[in-house]
XYZ file of N, CA, C and O in Angstrom:
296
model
N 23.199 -15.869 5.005
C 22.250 -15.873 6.083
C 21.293 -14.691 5.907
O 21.818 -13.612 5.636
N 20.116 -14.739 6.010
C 19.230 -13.742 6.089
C 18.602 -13.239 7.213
O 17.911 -13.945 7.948
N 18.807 -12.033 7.394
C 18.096 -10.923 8.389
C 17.299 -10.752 8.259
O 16.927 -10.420 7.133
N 16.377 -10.853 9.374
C 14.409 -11.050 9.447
C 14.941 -9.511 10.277
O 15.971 -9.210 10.881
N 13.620 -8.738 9.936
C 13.740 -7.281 10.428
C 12.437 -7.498 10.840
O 11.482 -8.135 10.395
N 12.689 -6.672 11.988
C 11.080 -6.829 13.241
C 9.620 -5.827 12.138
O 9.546 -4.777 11.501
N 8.920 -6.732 12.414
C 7.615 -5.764 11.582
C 7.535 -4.543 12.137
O 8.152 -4.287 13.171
N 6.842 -3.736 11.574
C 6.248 -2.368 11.757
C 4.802 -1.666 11.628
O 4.198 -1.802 10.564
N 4.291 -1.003 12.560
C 3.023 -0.602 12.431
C 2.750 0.996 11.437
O 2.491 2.084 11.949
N 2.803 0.900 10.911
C 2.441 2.176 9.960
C 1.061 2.877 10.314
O 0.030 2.237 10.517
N 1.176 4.651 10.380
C 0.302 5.191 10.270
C -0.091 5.739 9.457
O 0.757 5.991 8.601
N -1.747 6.349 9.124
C -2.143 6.908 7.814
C -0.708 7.816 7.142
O -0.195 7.586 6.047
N -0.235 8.949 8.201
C 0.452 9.485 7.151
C 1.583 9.534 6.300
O 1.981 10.385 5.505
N 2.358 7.517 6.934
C 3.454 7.436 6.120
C 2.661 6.190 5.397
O 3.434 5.513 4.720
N 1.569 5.821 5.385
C 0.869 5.058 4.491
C 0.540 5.872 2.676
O 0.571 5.540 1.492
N 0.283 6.913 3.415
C 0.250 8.280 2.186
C 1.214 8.480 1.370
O 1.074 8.729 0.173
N 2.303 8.380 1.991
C 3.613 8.793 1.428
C 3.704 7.776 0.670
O 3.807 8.015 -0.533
N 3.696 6.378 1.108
C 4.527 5.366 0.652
C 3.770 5.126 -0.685
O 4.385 4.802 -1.701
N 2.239 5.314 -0.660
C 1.791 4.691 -1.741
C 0.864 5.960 -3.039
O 0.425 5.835 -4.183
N 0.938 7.085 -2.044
C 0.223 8.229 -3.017
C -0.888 8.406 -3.221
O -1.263 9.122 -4.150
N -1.911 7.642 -2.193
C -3.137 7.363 -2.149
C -3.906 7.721 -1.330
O -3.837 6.995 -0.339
N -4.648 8.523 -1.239
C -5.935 9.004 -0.206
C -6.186 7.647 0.816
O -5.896 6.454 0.894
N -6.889 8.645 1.490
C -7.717 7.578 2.850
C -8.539 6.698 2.355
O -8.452 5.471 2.315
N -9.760 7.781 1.788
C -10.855 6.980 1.332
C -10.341 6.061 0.239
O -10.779 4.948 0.529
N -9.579 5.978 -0.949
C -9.471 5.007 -1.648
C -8.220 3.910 -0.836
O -8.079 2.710 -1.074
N -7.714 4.436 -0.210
C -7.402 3.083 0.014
C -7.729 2.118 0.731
O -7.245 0.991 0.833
N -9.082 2.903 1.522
C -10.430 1.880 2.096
C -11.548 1.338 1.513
O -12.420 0.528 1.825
N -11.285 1.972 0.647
C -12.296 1.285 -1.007
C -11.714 0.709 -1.434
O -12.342 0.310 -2.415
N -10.323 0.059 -1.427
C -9.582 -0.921 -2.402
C -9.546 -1.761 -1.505
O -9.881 -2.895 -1.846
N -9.062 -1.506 0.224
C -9.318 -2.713 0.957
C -10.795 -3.213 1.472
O -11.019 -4.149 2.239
N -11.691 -2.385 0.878
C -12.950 -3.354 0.884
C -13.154 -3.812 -0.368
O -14.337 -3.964 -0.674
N -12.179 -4.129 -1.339
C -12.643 -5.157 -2.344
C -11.399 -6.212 -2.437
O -11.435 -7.138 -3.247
N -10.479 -6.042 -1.699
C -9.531 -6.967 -1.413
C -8.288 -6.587 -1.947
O -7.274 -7.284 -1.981
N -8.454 -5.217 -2.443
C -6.912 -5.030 -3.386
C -6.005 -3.759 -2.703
O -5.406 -2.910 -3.364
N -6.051 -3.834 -1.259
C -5.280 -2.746 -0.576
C -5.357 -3.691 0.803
O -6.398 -4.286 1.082
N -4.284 -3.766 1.553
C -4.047 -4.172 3.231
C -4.885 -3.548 3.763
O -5.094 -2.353 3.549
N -5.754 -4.549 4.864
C -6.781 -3.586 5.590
C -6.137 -3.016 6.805
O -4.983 -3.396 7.006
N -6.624 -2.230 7.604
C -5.441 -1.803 8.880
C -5.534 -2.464 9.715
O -6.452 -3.234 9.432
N -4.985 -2.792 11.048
C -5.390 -3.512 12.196
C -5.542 -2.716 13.186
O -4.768 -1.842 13.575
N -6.947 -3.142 13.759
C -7.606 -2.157 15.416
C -6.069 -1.869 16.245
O -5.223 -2.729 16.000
N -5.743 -1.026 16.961
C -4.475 -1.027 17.623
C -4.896 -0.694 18.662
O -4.171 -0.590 19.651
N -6.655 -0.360 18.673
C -7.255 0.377 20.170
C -8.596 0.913 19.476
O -8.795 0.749 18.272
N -9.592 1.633 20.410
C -11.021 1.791 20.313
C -10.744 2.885 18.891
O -11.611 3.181 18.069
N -9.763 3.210 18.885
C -9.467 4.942 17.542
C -8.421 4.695 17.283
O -7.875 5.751 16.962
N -7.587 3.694 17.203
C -6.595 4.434 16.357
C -6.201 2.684 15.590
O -6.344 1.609 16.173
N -5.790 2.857 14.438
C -5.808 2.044 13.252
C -3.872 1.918 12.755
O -3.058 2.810 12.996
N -3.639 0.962 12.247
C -2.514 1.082 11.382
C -2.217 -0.161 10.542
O -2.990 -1.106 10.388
N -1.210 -0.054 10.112
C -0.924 -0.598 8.391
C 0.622 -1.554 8.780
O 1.685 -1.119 9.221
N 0.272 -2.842 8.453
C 1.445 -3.543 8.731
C 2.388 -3.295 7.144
O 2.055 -3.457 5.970
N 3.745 -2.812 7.827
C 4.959 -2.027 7.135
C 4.961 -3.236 5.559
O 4.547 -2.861 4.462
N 5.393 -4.346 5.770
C 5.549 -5.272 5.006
C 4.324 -5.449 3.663
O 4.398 -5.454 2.435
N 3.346 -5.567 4.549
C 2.114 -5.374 3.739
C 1.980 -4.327 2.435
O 1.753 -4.506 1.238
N 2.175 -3.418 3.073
C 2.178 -1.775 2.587
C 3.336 -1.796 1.200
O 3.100 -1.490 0.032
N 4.680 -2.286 1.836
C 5.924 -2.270 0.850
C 5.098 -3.775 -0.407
O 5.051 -3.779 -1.637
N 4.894 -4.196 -0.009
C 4.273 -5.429 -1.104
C 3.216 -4.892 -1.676
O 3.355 -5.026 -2.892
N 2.393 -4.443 -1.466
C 1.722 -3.683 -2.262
C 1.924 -2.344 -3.573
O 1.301 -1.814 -4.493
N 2.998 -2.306 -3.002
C 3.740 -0.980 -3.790
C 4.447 -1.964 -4.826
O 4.080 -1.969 -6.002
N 5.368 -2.716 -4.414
C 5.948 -3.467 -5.095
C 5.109 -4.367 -6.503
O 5.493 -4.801 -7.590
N 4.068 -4.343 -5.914
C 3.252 -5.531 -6.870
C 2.739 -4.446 -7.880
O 2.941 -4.681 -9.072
N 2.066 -3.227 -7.520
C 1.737 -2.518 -8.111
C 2.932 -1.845 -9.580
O 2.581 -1.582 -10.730
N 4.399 -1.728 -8.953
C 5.645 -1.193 -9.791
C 5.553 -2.940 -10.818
O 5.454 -2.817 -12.039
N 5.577 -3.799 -10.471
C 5.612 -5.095 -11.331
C 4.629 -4.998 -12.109
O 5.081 -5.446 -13.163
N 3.209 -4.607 -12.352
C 2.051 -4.791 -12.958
C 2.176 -3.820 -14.090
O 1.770 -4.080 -15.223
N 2.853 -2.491 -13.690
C 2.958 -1.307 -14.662
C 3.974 -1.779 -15.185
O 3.803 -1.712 -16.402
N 5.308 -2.389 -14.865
C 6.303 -2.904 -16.041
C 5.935 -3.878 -16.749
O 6.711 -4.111 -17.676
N 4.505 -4.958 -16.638
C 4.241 -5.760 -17.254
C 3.040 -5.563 -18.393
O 2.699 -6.165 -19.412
N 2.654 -4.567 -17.771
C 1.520 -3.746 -19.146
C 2.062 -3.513 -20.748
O 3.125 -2.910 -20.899
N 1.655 -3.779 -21.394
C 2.038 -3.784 -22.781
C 1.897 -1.722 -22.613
O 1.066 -1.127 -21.927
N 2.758 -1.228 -23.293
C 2.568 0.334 -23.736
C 1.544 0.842 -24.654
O 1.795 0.592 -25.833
N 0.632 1.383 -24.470
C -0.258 1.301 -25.438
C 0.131 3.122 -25.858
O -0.020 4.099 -25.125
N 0.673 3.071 -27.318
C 0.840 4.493 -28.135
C 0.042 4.775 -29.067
O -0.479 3.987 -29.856
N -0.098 6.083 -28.995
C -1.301 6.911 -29.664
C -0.852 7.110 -30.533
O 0.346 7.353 -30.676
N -2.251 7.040 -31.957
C -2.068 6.641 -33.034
C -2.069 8.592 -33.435
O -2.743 9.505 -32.960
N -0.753 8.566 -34.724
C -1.518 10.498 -34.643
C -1.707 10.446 -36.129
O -2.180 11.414 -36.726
């Protein structure tokens, strides 16, 4: 049986943590479609759905194990 765990609203500064990434770029990646955009939560304040955030990390750790190694020639 599988356990559905209630979503979560994330703020900038465990958005930081989780992924190692500045503000500004990770509003430059979600204005080209390759970062979760945040959702309005009120007139100022913004956040990051938890799930979103962990899939993104995740996809990112899959892409670097799927890169061929490229070694320097000496």
């Amino acid at each position: 049986m599988e356990v559905q765990r209630a979503e979560r609203f994330l703020r900038w500064p465990e958005v930081r943590q989780r992924t190692g990434i500045c503000r500004s770029h990770a509003h430059s990646l979600a204005a080209k479609g390759q970062f979760p955009k945040p959702i309005k939560l009120g007139s100022r304040a913004s956040a990051w759905v938890e799930s979103q955030i962990d899939q993104w990390v995740t996809d990112r750790i899959a892409e670097s194990c799927a890169a061929p190694v490229q070694r320097k020639e000496r």
